[in-house]
Coordinates of C-alpha atoms and ligand atoms in Angstrom, one line a residue:
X7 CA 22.5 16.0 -46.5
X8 CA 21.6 19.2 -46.8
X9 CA 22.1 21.2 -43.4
X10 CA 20.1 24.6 -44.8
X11 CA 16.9 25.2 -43.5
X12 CA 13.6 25.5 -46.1
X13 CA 11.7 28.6 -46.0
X14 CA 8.5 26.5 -43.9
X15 CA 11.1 25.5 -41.5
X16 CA 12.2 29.1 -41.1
X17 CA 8.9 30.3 -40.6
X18 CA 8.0 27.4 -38.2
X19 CA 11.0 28.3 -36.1
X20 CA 10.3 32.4 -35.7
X21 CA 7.0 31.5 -34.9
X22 CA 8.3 29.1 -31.9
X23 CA 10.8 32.2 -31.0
X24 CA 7.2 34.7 -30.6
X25 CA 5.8 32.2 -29.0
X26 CA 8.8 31.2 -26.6
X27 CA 9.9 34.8 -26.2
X28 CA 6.4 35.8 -25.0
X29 CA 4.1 33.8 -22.9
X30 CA 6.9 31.2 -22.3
X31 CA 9.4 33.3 -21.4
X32 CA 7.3 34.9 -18.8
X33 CA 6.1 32.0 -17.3
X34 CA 9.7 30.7 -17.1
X35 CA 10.6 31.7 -13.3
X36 CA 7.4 31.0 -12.0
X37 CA 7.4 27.2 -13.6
X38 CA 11.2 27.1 -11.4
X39 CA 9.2 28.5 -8.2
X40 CA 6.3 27.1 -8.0
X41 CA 7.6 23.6 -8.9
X42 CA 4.2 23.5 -10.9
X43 CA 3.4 21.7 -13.9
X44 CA 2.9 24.7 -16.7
X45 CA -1.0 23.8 -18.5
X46 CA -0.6 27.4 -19.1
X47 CA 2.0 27.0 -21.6
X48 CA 0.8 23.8 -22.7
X49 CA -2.4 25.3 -23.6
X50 CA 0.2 27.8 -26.1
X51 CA 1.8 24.9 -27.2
X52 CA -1.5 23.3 -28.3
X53 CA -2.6 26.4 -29.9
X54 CA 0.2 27.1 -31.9
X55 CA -0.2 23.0 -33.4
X56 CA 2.8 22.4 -31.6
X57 CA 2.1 19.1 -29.4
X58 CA 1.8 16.2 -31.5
X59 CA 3.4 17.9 -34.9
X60 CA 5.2 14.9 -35.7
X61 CA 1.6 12.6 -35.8
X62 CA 0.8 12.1 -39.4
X63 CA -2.1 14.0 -41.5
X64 CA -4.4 10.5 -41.8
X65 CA -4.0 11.2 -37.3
X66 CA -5.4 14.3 -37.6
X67 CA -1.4 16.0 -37.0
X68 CA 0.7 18.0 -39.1
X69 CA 2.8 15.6 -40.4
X70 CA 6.6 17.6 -39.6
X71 CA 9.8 15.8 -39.3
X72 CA 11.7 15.2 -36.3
X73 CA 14.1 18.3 -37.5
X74 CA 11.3 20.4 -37.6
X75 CA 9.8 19.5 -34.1
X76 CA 13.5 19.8 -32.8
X77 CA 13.3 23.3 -34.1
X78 CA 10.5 24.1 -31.8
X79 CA 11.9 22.3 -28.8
X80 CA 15.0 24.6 -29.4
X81 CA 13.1 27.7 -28.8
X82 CA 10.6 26.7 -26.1
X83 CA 13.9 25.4 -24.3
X84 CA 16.1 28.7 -25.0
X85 CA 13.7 29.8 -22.5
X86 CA 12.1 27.3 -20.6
X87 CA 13.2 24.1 -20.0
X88 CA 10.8 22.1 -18.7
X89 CA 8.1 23.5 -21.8
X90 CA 11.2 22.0 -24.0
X91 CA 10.9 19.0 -22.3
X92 CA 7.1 18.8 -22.9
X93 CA 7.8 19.5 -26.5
X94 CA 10.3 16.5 -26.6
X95 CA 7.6 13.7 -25.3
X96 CA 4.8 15.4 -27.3
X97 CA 6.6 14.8 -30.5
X98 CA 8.9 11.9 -30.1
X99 CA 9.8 9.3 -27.6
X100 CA 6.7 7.3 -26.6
X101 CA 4.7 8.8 -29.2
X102 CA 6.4 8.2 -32.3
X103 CA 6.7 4.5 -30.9
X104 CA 3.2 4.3 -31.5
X105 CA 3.0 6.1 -34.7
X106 CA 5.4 3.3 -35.5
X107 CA 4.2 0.4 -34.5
X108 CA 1.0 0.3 -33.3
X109 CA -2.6 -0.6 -34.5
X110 CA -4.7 1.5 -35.9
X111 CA -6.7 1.6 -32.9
X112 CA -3.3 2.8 -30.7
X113 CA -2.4 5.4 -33.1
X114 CA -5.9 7.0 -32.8
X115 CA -6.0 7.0 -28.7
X116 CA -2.0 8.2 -28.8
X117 CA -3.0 11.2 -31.6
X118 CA -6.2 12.2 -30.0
X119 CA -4.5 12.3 -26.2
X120 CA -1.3 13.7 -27.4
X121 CA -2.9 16.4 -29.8
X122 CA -5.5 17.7 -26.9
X123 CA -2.6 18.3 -24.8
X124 CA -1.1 15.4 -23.2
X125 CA 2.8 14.3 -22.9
X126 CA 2.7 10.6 -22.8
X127 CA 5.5 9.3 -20.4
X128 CA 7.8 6.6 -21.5
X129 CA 8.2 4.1 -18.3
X130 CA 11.5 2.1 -18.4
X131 CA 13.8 3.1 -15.4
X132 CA 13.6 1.1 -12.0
X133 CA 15.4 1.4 -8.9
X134 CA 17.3 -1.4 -9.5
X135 CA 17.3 -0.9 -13.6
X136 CA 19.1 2.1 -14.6
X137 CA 21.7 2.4 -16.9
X138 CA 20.8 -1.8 -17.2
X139 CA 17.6 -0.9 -18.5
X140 CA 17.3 -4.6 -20.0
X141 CA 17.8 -6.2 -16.6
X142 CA 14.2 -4.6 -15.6
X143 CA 11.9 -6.7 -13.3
X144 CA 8.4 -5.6 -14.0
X145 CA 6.3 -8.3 -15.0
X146 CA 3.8 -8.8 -17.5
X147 CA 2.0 -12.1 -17.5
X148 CA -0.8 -13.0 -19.9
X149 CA -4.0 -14.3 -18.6
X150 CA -6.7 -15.2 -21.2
X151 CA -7.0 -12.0 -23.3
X152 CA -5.0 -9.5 -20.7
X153 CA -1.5 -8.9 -19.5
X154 CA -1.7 -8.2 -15.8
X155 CA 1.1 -6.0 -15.1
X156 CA 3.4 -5.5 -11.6
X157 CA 6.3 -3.8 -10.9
X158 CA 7.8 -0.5 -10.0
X159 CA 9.4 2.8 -12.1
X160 CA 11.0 5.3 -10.9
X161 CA 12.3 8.9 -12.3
X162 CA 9.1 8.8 -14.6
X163 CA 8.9 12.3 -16.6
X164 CA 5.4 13.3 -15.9
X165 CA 4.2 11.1 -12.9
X166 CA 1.0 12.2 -12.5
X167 CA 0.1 14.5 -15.2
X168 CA 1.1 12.6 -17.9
X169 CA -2.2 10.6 -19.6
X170 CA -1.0 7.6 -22.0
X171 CA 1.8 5.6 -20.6
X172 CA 4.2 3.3 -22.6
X173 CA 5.6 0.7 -20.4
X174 CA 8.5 -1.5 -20.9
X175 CA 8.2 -4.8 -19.1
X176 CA 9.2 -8.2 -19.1
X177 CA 7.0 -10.4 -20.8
X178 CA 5.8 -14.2 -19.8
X179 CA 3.8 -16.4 -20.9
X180 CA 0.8 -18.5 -20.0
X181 CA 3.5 -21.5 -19.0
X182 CA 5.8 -18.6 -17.3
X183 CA 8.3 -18.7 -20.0
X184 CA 9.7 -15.6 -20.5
X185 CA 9.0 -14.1 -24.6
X186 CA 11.1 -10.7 -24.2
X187 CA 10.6 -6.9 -23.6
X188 CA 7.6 -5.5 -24.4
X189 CA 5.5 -2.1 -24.4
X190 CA 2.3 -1.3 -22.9
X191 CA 0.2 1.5 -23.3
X192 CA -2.1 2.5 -20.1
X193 CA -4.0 5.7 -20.0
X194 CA -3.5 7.1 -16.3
X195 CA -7.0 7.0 -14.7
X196 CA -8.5 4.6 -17.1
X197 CA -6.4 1.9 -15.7
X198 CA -7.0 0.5 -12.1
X199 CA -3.8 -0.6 -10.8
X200 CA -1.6 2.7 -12.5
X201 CA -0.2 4.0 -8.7
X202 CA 1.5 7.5 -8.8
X203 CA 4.5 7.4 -6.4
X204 CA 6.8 9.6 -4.5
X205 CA 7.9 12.9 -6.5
X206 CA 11.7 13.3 -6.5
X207 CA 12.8 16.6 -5.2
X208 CA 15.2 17.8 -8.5
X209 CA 17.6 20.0 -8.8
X210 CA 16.6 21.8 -11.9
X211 CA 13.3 21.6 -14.5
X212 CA 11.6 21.4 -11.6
X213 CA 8.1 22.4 -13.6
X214 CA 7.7 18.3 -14.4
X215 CA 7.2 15.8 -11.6
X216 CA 9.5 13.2 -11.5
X217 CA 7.7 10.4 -9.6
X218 CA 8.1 6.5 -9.4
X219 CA 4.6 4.6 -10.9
X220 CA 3.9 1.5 -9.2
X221 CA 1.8 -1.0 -10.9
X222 CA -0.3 -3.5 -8.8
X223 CA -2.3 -5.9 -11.2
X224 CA -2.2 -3.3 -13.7
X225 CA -4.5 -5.0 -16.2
X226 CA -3.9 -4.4 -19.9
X227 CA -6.0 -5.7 -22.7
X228 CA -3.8 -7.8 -25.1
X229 CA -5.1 -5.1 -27.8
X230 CA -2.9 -2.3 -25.9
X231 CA 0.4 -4.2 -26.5
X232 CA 2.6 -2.2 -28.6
X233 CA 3.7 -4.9 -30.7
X234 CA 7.5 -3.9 -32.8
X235 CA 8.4 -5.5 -35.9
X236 CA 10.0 -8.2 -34.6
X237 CA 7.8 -9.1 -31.8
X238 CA 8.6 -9.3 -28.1
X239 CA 12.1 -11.5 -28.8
X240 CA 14.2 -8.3 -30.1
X241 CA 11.1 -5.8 -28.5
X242 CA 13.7 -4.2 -26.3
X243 CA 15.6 -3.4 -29.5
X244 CA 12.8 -2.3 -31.4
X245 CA 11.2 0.0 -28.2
X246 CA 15.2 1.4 -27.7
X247 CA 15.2 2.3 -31.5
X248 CA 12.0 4.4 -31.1
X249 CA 13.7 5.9 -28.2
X250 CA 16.5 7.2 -30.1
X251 CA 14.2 9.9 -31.7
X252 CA 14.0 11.1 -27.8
X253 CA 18.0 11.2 -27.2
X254 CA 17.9 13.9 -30.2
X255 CA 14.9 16.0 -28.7
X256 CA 16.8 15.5 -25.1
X257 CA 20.3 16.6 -26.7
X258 CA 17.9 19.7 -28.5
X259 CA 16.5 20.9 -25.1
X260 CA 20.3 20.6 -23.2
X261 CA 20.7 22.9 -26.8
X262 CA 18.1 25.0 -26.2
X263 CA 19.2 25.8 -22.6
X264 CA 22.8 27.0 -23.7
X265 CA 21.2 29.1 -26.4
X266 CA 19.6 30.9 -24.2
X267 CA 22.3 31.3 -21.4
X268 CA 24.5 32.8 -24.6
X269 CA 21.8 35.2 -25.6
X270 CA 21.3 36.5 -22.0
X271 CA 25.5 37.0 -21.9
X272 CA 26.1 38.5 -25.3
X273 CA 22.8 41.1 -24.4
X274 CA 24.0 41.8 -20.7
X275 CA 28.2 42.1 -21.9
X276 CA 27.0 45.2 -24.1
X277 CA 24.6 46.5 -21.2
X278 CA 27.4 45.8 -18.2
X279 CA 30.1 48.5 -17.5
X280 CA 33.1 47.8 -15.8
X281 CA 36.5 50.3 -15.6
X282 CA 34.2 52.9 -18.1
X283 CA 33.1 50.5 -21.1
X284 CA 31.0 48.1 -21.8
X285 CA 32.4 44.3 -20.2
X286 CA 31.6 43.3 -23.7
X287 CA 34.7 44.9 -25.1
X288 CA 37.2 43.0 -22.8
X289 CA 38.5 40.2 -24.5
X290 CA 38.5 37.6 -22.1
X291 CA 35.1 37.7 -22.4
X292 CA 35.3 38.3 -26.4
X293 CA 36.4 34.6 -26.5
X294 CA 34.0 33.3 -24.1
X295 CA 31.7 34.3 -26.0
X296 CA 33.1 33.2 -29.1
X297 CA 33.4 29.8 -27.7
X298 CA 30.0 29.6 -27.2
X299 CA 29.0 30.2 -29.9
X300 CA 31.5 27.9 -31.5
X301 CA 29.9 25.0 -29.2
X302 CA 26.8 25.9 -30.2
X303 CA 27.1 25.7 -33.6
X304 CA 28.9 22.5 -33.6
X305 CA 26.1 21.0 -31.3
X306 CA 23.2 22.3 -33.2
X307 CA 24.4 21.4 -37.1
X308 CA 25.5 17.4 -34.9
X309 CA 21.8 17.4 -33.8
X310 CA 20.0 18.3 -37.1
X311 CA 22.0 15.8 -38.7
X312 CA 20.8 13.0 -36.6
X313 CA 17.4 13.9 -37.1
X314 CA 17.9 14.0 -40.7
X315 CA 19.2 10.4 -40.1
X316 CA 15.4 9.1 -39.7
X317 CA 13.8 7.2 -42.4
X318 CA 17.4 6.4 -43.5
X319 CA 18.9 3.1 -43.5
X320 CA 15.4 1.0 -43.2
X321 CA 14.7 3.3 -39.6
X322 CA 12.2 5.8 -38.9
X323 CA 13.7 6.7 -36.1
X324 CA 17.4 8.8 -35.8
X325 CA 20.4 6.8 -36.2
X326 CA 21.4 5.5 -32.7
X327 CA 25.2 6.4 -33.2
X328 CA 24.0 9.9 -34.2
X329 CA 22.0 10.3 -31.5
X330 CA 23.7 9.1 -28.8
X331 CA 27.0 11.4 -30.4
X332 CA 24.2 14.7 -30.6
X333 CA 23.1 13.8 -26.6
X334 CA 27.2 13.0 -25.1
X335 CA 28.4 16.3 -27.2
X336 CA 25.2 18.6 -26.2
X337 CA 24.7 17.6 -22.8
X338 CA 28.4 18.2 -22.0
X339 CA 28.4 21.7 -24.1
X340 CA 25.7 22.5 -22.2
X341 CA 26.9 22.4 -18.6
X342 CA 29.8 24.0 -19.8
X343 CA 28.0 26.7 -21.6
X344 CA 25.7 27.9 -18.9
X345 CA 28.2 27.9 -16.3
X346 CA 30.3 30.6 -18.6
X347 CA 27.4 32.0 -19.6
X348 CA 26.6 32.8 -15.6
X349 CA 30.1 34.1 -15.4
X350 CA 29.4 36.6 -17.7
X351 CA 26.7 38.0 -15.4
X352 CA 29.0 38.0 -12.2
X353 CA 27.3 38.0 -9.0
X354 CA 23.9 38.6 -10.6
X355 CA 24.4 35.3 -12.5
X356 CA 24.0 33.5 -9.3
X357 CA 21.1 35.3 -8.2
X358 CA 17.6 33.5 -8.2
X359 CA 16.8 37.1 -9.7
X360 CA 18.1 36.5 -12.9
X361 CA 17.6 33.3 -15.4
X362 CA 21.8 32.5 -15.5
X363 CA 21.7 29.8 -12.6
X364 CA 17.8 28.4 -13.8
X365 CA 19.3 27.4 -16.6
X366 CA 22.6 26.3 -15.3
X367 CA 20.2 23.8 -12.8
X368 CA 18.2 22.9 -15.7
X369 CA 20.7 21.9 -17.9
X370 CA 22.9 20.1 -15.3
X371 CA 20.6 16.8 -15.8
X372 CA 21.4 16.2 -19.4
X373 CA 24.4 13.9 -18.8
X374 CA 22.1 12.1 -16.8
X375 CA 18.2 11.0 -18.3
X376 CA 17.6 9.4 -21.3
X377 CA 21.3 7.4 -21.0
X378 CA 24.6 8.5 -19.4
X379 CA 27.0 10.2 -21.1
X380 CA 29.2 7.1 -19.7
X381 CA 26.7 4.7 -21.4
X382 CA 26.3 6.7 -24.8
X383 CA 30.0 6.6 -24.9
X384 CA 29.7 2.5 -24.7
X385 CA 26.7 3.0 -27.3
X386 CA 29.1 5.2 -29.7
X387 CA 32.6 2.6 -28.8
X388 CA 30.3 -1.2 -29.1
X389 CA 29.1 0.4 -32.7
X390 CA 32.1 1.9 -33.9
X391 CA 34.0 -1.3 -32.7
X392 CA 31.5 -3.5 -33.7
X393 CA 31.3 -5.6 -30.6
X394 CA 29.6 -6.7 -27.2
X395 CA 31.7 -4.3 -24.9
X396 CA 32.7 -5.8 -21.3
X397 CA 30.8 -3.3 -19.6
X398 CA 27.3 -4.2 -21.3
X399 CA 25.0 -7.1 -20.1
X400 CA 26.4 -9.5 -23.2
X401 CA 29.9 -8.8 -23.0
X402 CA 29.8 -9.3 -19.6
X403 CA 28.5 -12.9 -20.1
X404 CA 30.8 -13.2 -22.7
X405 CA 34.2 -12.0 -20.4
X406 CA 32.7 -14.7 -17.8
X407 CA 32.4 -17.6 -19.9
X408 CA 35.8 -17.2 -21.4
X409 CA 37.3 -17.1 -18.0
X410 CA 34.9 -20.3 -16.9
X411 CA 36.4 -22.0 -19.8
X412 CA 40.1 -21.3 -19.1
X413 CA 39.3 -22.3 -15.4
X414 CA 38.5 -25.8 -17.0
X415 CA 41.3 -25.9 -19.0
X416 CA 43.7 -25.5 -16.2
X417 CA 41.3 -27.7 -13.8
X418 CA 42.1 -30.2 -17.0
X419 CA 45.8 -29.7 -17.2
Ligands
LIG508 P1 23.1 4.2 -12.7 O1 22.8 3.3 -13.9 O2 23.0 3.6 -11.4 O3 24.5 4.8 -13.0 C1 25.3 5.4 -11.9 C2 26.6 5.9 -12.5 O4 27.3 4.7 -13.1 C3 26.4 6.8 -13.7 O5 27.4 7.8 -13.7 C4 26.5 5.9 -14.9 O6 27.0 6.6 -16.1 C5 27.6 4.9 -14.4 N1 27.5 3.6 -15.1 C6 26.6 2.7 -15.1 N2 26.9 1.7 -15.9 C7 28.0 2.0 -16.5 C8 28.9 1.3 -17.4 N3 28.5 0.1 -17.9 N4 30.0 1.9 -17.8 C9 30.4 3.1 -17.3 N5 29.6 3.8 -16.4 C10 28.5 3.2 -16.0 N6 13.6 7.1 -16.9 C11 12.5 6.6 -17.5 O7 12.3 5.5 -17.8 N7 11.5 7.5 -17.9 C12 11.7 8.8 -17.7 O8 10.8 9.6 -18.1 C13 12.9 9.3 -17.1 N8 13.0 10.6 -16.9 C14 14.1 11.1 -16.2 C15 14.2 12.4 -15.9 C16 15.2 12.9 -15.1 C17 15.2 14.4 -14.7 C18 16.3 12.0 -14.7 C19 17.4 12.5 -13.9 C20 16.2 10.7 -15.0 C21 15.1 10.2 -15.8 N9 15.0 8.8 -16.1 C22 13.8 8.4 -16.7 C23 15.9 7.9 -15.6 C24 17.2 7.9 -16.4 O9 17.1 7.4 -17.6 C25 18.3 7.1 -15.5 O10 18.6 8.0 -14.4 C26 19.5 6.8 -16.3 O11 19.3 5.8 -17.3 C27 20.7 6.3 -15.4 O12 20.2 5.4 -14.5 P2 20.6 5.5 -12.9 O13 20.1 6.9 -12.5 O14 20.0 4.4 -12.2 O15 22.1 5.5 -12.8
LIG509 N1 18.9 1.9 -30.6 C1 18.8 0.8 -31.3 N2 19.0 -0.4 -30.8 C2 19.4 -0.5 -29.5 C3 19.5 0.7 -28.7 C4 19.3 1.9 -29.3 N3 19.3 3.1 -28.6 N4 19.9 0.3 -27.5 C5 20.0 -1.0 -27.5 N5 19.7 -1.5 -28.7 C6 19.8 -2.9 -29.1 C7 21.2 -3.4 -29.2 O1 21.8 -3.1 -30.4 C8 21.1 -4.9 -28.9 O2 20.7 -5.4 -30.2 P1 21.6 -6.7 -30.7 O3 21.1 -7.8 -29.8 O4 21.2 -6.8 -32.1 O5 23.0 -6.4 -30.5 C9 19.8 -4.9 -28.0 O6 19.2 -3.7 -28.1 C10 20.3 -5.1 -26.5 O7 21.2 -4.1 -26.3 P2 22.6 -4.3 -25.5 O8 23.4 -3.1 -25.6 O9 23.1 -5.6 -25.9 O10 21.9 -4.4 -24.0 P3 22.5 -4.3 -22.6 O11 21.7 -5.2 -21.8 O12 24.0 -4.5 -22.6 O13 22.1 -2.8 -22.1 C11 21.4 -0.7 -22.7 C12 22.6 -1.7 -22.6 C13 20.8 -0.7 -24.1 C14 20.3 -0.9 -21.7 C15 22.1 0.7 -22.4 O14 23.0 0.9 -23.5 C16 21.2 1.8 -22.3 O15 20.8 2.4 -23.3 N6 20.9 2.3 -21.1 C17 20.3 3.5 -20.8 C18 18.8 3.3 -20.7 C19 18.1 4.6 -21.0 O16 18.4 5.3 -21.9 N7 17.0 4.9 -20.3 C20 16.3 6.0 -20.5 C21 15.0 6.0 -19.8 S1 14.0 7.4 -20.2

């Protein structure tokens, strides 16, 4: 695998760093403020061919690789987080689902949505569903030629601006027998019974609304059922696959954020002086910021090899070891990078006047969405180890009927 970049992919990337450094960049505090969602720079991102790049030519996109979207996230995220983010669900996640695995028909409406503009959301939290995605209770049941749809999300990226929808839920039957995990797609204000909820108040990337979606007799047409290889038996499987080309773009913004925290230090630790020199020549800080930029090498070349990884081993989608390794590494880099990075700037680094604690906020939720670090470290051990770990749904079951069945034994003896 070859880690060097090709000249395209070097000219795609300085024209995400113009575009980034410019209109991006000084949007970037007033996204924070204003807690507004940023058209302004999605309009850029539009412009520049950059929502949508990984839709194929036949869909009207550009055809790129995950590797070269993540390049663009990178940027956008080195100075905006949230326009990272955007980047992200316009080029993987619930969009290269559908590229997938749906019909020709679902793969025009995704393209044509996601290419004028739109970040689909991918729907599979729930209050009481987190980290246990597959123990979600929204319901799908099939009547005649429709699933009607109800349930509740919650910590939905986009809630509210977001157009196309892919929704996990749990499918039944006609009879009520349960068939699996399925996807849904819904286009917010073409589908009666689509509710926006609350909006979370967040901590950081507060430019995208976080808000539950409540669906009340949501009523999809059987032909918007995203339908994965192996049907709606192993559809949780086959949707969590998908979502592994997300984990990569979600490690690339947490990425992103320390890149740019490291840029801002290096600049100000030349500008700074302290005692009669520039800061930049103490070396306490020499090896801070060689240590970031350590981390940050590491990080990036872990994260451009798992998106390589797609289209590899029967997949089009990243490796899930890989990309759960890229996300756990990079998220955790991240918080620590931006906090030394902040450090750098002294008090000013904690000053809403300067980008250091932005970032710092921003990048504090990495360890969090998309999976835990905790749970990407079961991800890594159950695939490294080969097994149903105790702490999953399975092994769980497992763990209990063993201990059921030596209860027996000694009920026997
Ligand atoms: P819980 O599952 O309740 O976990 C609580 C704690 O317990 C965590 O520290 C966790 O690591 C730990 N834990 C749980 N189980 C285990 C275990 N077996 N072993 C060890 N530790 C464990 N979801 C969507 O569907 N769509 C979105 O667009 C979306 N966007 C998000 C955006 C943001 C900003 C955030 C913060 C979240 C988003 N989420 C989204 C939800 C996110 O995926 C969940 O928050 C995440 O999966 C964790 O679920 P939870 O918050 O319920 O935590
Ligand atoms: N890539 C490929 N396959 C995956 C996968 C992934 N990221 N995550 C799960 N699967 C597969 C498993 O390999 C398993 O297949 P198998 O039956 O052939 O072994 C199947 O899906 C069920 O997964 P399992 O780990 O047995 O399920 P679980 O009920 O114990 O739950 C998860 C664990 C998958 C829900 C948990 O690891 C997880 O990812 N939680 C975080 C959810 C999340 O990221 N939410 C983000 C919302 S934006």
């Amino acid at each position: 695998m070859s880690f060097d970049l090709t000249t395209k992919q070097l000219d795609l990337k300085a024209r995400a760093r113009d575009l980034a450094a410019g209109i991006i960049a000084n949007n970037a505090a007033e996204v924070d403020k204003s807690e507004q969602y940023p058209w302004d720079n999605v309009k850029a991102l539009k412009e520049a061919g950059f929502m949508g790049m990984t839709i194929p030519t036949e869909l009207g996109g550009p055809g790129l690789n995950f590797l070269d979207a993540n390049l663009v996230v990178e940027e956008m995220a080195s100075y905006c987080g949230p326009t990272g983010r955007i980047a992200v669900e316009a080029n993987m996640g619930a969009i290269s689902a559908v590229v997938h695995y749906g019909t020709e028909t679902q793969k025009r409406l995704a393209a044509d949505l996601v290419l004028d503009g739109d970040k689909p959301a991918i729907c599979i939290t729930e209050p009481e569903a987190g980290s246990a995605a597959s123990q979600m209770t929204t319901r799908a049941e099939k009547r005649g030629d429709k699933y009607i749809i109800n349930g509740k999300k919650h910590w939905i990226t986009g809630g509210g601006v977001s157009r196309l929808h892919l929704i996990f839920a749990r499918v039944f039957d006609e009879r009520g027998s349960e068939l699996g995990i399925g996807g849904f797609l819904a286009v917010r204000g073409e589908s009666e019974g689509l509710k926006v909820g609350k909006r979370e108040p967040t901590m950081g990337l507060r430019g995208i609304p976080e808000t539950e979606l409540i669906f009340e007799n949501l009523e999809i047409s059987e032909d918007m059922v995203l339908m994965p290889p192996s049907g709606f038996k192993r559809g949780f499987a086959d949707l969590m696959n998908a979502y592994n080309s997300q984990r990569v773009g979600a490690g690339t913004v947490a990425l992103g954020l320390a890149a740019g925290a490291y840029r801002n230090a290096l600049n100000f630790s030349k500008e700074r002086e302290q005692f009669g020199r520039p800061i930049a020549e103490f070396q306490g800080l020499q090896w801070m910021l060689a240590d970031m930029s350590v981390q940050l090498e590491a990080a990036r070349a872990l994260l451009h090899k798992a998106a390589l990884s797609a289209g590899h081993n029967g997949s089009p989608f990243p490796d899930p070891t890989l990309a759960a390794q890229g996300k756990i590494f990079t998220s955790e880099m991240a918080l620590k990078v931006t906090t030394d990075a902040l450090q750098v700037f002294g008090a000013r680094g904690y000053s809403r006047n300067y980008p250091m604690e932005r970032l710092a906020r921003d990048a504090r939720m990495f360890t969090i969405g998309g999976g835990t670090a905790q749970i990407l470290r079961t991800v890594v051990a159950s695939r490294i180890l080969e097994s149903k770990l105790p702490q999953t749904r399975d092994g769980y079951t497992k763990l209990a009927e063993i201990e059921a069945a030596r209860t027996d034994l000694q009920a026997a003896e």
